[in-house]
Amino acid sequence: GENVEQHPSTLSVQEGDSAVIKCTYSDSASNYFPWYKQELGKRPQLIIDIRSNVGEKKDQRIAVTLNKTAKHFSLHITETQPEDSAVYFCAASPLGSGGYNKLIFGAGTRLAVHP
Amino acid sequence: GAGVSQSPSNKVTEKGKDVELRCDPISGHTALYWYRQRLGQGLEFLIYFQGNSAPDKSGLPSDRFSAERTGESVSTLTIQRTQQEDSAVYLCASSVIPGPGGYEQFFGPGTRLTVL
């Protein structure tokens, strides 16, 4: 089945710097790759996603890139702010018997942005 | 509108007891998912429901775990004979009909289960 690996597990940056989180996946049939942000004690919330027919997507300070050949995708956060501090999860949606019906998550990256 | 809700928010039980967790999805969302999140770890897929189709149970860790869903509404996750390793936050999510174009899963606040 699908396996998603995420690096680094922790990331510490100064406010204003950029942060990059990388994920690799194993199932070449996976076609949807969301990123979720989870603040302490709260539920995961979608921040950006990308589909397999697109190589890059940007939303203000957040961007995601996808390399289907290499089976990896990355989250880029520019001009980081203290409120960006959270755990970030990548995920991939593999093709199952019933279609694309579940997400396989990476282990998460704990991002700390220091003022 | 209302988001995904779960109850109870916290559950403390003794080893060997059964527990039942409840999830109310967003109205109109036909797909419902259960995940487990152990402390400091990622989300682990458990089970998926879509309409009247047979659920995808491929993530359930053992036969002590089961889940039901009535139509396109409430779902319950039952853990029988709980073990200490079952301690985790159990998250429910719902989405519109998934497809090859992708979809967003909306998560509930979770139920924190502690097995003593």
Coordinates of N, CA, C and O in Angstrom, one line a residue, chain A residues 31-32 34 36 38 41-47 49 51-52 87 89 93 96-98 100-108 110, chain B residues 3-5 33 35 37 40-45 48 56 58-59 91 98-110 112:
Chain A
N31 N -3.0 10.5 -6.6 CA -3.2 11.6 -7.5 C -3.6 12.9 -6.8 O -3.9 13.9 -7.5
Y32 N -3.6 12.9 -5.5 CA -4.1 14.1 -4.8 C -3.2 14.2 -3.5 O -3.0 13.2 -2.8
P34 N -2.7 16.7 -0.3 CA -3.0 17.9 0.5 C -2.0 18.1 1.6 O -1.3 17.2 2.0
Y36 N -2.0 19.6 5.6 CA -2.8 20.0 6.7 C -1.9 20.7 7.8 O -0.8 20.2 8.0
Q38 N -1.9 21.6 11.9 CA -2.5 21.3 13.1 C -1.9 22.1 14.3 O -0.7 21.8 14.6
G41 N -3.5 21.1 20.1 CA -4.8 20.8 20.7 C -6.0 21.0 19.8 O -7.1 21.0 20.2
K42 N -5.7 21.3 18.5 CA -6.8 21.6 17.6 C -6.8 20.6 16.5 O -6.0 19.7 16.3
R43 N -7.9 20.6 15.7 CA -8.0 19.7 14.6 C -7.2 20.1 13.4 O -6.9 21.2 13.2
P44 N -6.8 19.1 12.6 CA -6.1 19.4 11.3 C -6.9 20.2 10.4 O -8.1 20.0 10.3
Q45 N -6.3 21.2 9.7 CA -7.1 22.0 8.8 C -6.2 22.1 7.5 O -5.0 22.3 7.5
L46 N -6.9 22.0 6.4 CA -6.3 22.0 5.0 C -5.8 23.4 4.8 O -6.5 24.4 5.0
I47 N -4.5 23.5 4.3 CA -4.0 24.8 4.0 C -3.7 24.9 2.5 O -3.8 26.0 1.9
D49 N -3.6 22.2 -1.4 CA -3.5 20.9 -2.0 C -3.1 21.0 -3.4 O -3.2 22.1 -4.0
R51 N -3.1 18.6 -7.2 CA -3.5 17.4 -8.0 C -2.4 17.0 -8.9 O -1.6 17.8 -9.3
S52 N -2.5 15.7 -9.4 CA -1.4 15.2 -10.1 C -1.2 15.8 -11.5 O -0.1 15.6 -12.1
V87 N 2.2 21.9 13.7 CA 2.6 20.7 13.1 C 1.9 20.6 11.7 O 0.7 20.8 11.5
F89 N 1.2 18.3 8.2 CA 1.2 17.0 7.7 C 1.0 17.0 6.2 O 0.1 17.7 5.7
S93 N -3.3 10.5 -1.7 CA -4.5 9.8 -1.9 C -4.3 8.7 -2.9 O -4.2 8.9 -4.1
G96 N -7.7 3.1 -4.3 CA -8.1 1.8 -3.7 C -9.2 1.1 -4.4 O -9.5 1.5 -5.5
S97 N -9.7 0.1 -3.9 CA -10.7 -0.8 -4.6 C -12.0 0.0 -4.9 O -12.7 -0.2 -5.8
G98 N -12.2 1.0 -4.0 CA -13.4 1.8 -4.2 C -13.2 3.2 -4.8 O -14.1 4.0 -4.9
Y100 N -10.5 6.7 -5.1 CA -9.6 7.5 -4.3 C -10.4 7.9 -3.1 O -11.0 8.9 -3.0
N101 N -10.3 7.1 -2.1 CA -11.2 7.2 -0.9 C -10.5 7.3 0.4 O -11.2 7.2 1.4
K102 N -9.2 7.5 0.5 CA -8.6 7.7 1.8 C -7.3 8.5 1.6 O -6.8 8.7 0.5
L103 N -6.9 9.1 2.7 CA -5.6 9.8 2.7 C -4.6 9.0 3.6 O -4.9 8.5 4.7
I104 N -3.4 8.9 3.1 CA -2.3 8.3 3.9 C -1.4 9.5 4.3 O -0.9 10.2 3.4
F105 N -1.2 9.7 5.6 CA -0.5 10.9 6.1 C 1.0 10.6 6.4 O 1.3 9.5 6.7
G106 N 1.8 11.6 6.2 CA 3.1 11.6 6.7 C 3.1 11.7 8.2 O 2.1 12.0 8.8
A107 N 4.3 11.6 8.9 CA 4.4 11.6 10.3 C 4.3 13.0 10.9 O 4.2 13.2 12.1
G108 N 4.4 14.0 10.1 CA 4.3 15.4 10.5 C 5.7 16.1 10.7 O 6.7 15.5 11.0
R110 N 7.1 19.4 12.9 CA 6.8 20.5 13.9 C 7.6 21.7 13.6 O 8.8 21.7 13.7
Chain B
G3 N -19.8 22.4 11.6 CA -18.7 21.5 11.2 C -18.9 20.1 11.6 O -20.0 19.7 12.2
V4 N -17.9 19.3 11.5 CA -17.9 17.9 12.0 C -17.9 18.0 13.6 O -17.0 18.7 14.1
S5 N -18.7 17.2 14.2 CA -18.7 17.2 15.6 C -18.5 15.7 16.1 O -18.8 14.8 15.4
Y33 N -14.7 9.4 7.4 CA -13.5 8.7 7.7 C -13.2 8.7 9.2 O -13.5 9.7 9.9
Y35 N -9.8 8.3 11.8 CA -8.3 8.2 11.9 C -8.0 8.1 13.4 O -8.7 8.6 14.2
Q37 N -4.8 9.2 16.0 CA -3.5 9.9 16.1 C -3.0 9.7 17.5 O -3.5 10.2 18.5
G40 N 1.9 12.8 19.5 CA 3.1 13.2 18.8 C 3.3 12.5 17.4 O 4.4 12.6 16.8
Q41 N 2.3 11.8 16.9 CA 2.5 11.1 15.7 C 1.5 11.6 14.6 O 0.6 12.5 14.9
G42 N 1.6 11.0 13.5 CA 0.7 11.4 12.4 C -0.7 10.7 12.5 O -1.0 10.0 13.4
L43 N -1.5 11.0 11.5 CA -2.8 10.4 11.4 C -2.8 9.0 10.7 O -2.3 8.9 9.6
E44 N -3.4 8.1 11.4 CA -3.4 6.7 10.9 C -4.8 6.4 10.4 O -5.8 6.4 11.2
F45 N -5.0 6.1 9.1 CA -6.3 5.8 8.6 C -6.9 4.5 9.2 O -6.2 3.5 9.3
Y48 N -13.3 3.9 6.2 CA -14.0 4.9 5.3 C -15.3 4.4 4.9 O -15.5 3.2 4.6
D56 N -14.5 0.7 3.6 CA -13.1 0.3 3.4 C -12.5 0.2 4.8 O -12.3 1.2 5.5
S58 N -9.7 -1.3 5.7 CA -8.4 -1.8 5.6 C -7.4 -1.3 6.7 O -6.4 -1.8 6.9
G59 N -7.8 -0.2 7.3 CA -6.9 0.4 8.3 C -7.2 0.0 9.8 O -6.5 0.3 10.7
L91 N -9.9 10.8 15.4 CA -10.5 11.9 14.6 C -11.4 11.4 13.6 O -11.1 10.4 12.9
P98 N -15.9 11.7 -3.0 CA -14.5 11.8 -3.5 C -14.4 11.4 -4.9 O -15.3 10.7 -5.4
G99 N -13.4 11.8 -5.6 CA -13.2 11.4 -7.0 C -11.8 11.6 -7.4 O -11.0 12.1 -6.6
P100 N -11.5 11.3 -8.6 CA -10.1 11.5 -9.1 C -9.6 12.9 -9.0 O -8.4 13.2 -9.1
G101 N -10.5 13.9 -8.9 CA -10.1 15.3 -8.8 C -9.6 15.7 -7.5 O -9.2 16.8 -7.3
G102 N -9.8 14.8 -6.5 CA -9.4 15.2 -5.1 C -10.5 15.8 -4.4 O -11.6 16.2 -4.9
Y103 N -10.4 16.0 -3.1 CA -11.4 16.5 -2.2 C -10.8 17.0 -1.0 O -9.7 16.6 -0.6
E104 N -11.5 17.8 -0.2 CA -11.0 18.2 1.1 C -11.7 17.4 2.2 O -13.0 17.3 2.2
Q105 N -11.0 16.9 3.1 CA -11.6 16.3 4.3 C -11.6 17.3 5.4 O -10.6 18.0 5.7
F106 N -12.8 17.5 6.0 CA -13.0 18.4 7.1 C -13.0 17.5 8.4 O -13.8 16.6 8.5
F107 N -12.1 17.9 9.3 CA -12.0 17.1 10.5 C -12.8 17.6 11.7 O -13.1 18.8 11.8
G108 N -13.2 16.7 12.6 CA -13.8 17.0 13.8 C -12.8 17.3 14.9 O -11.6 17.2 14.6
P109 N -13.2 17.7 16.1 CA -12.2 18.1 17.1 C -11.5 16.9 17.8 O -10.6 17.0 18.5
G110 N -12.1 15.7 17.5 CA -11.4 14.5 18.0 C -12.0 14.1 19.4 O -12.6 14.9 20.1
R112 N -10.4 12.3 22.7 CA -9.2 11.8 23.4 C -9.5 10.6 24.3 O -10.2 10.8 25.2

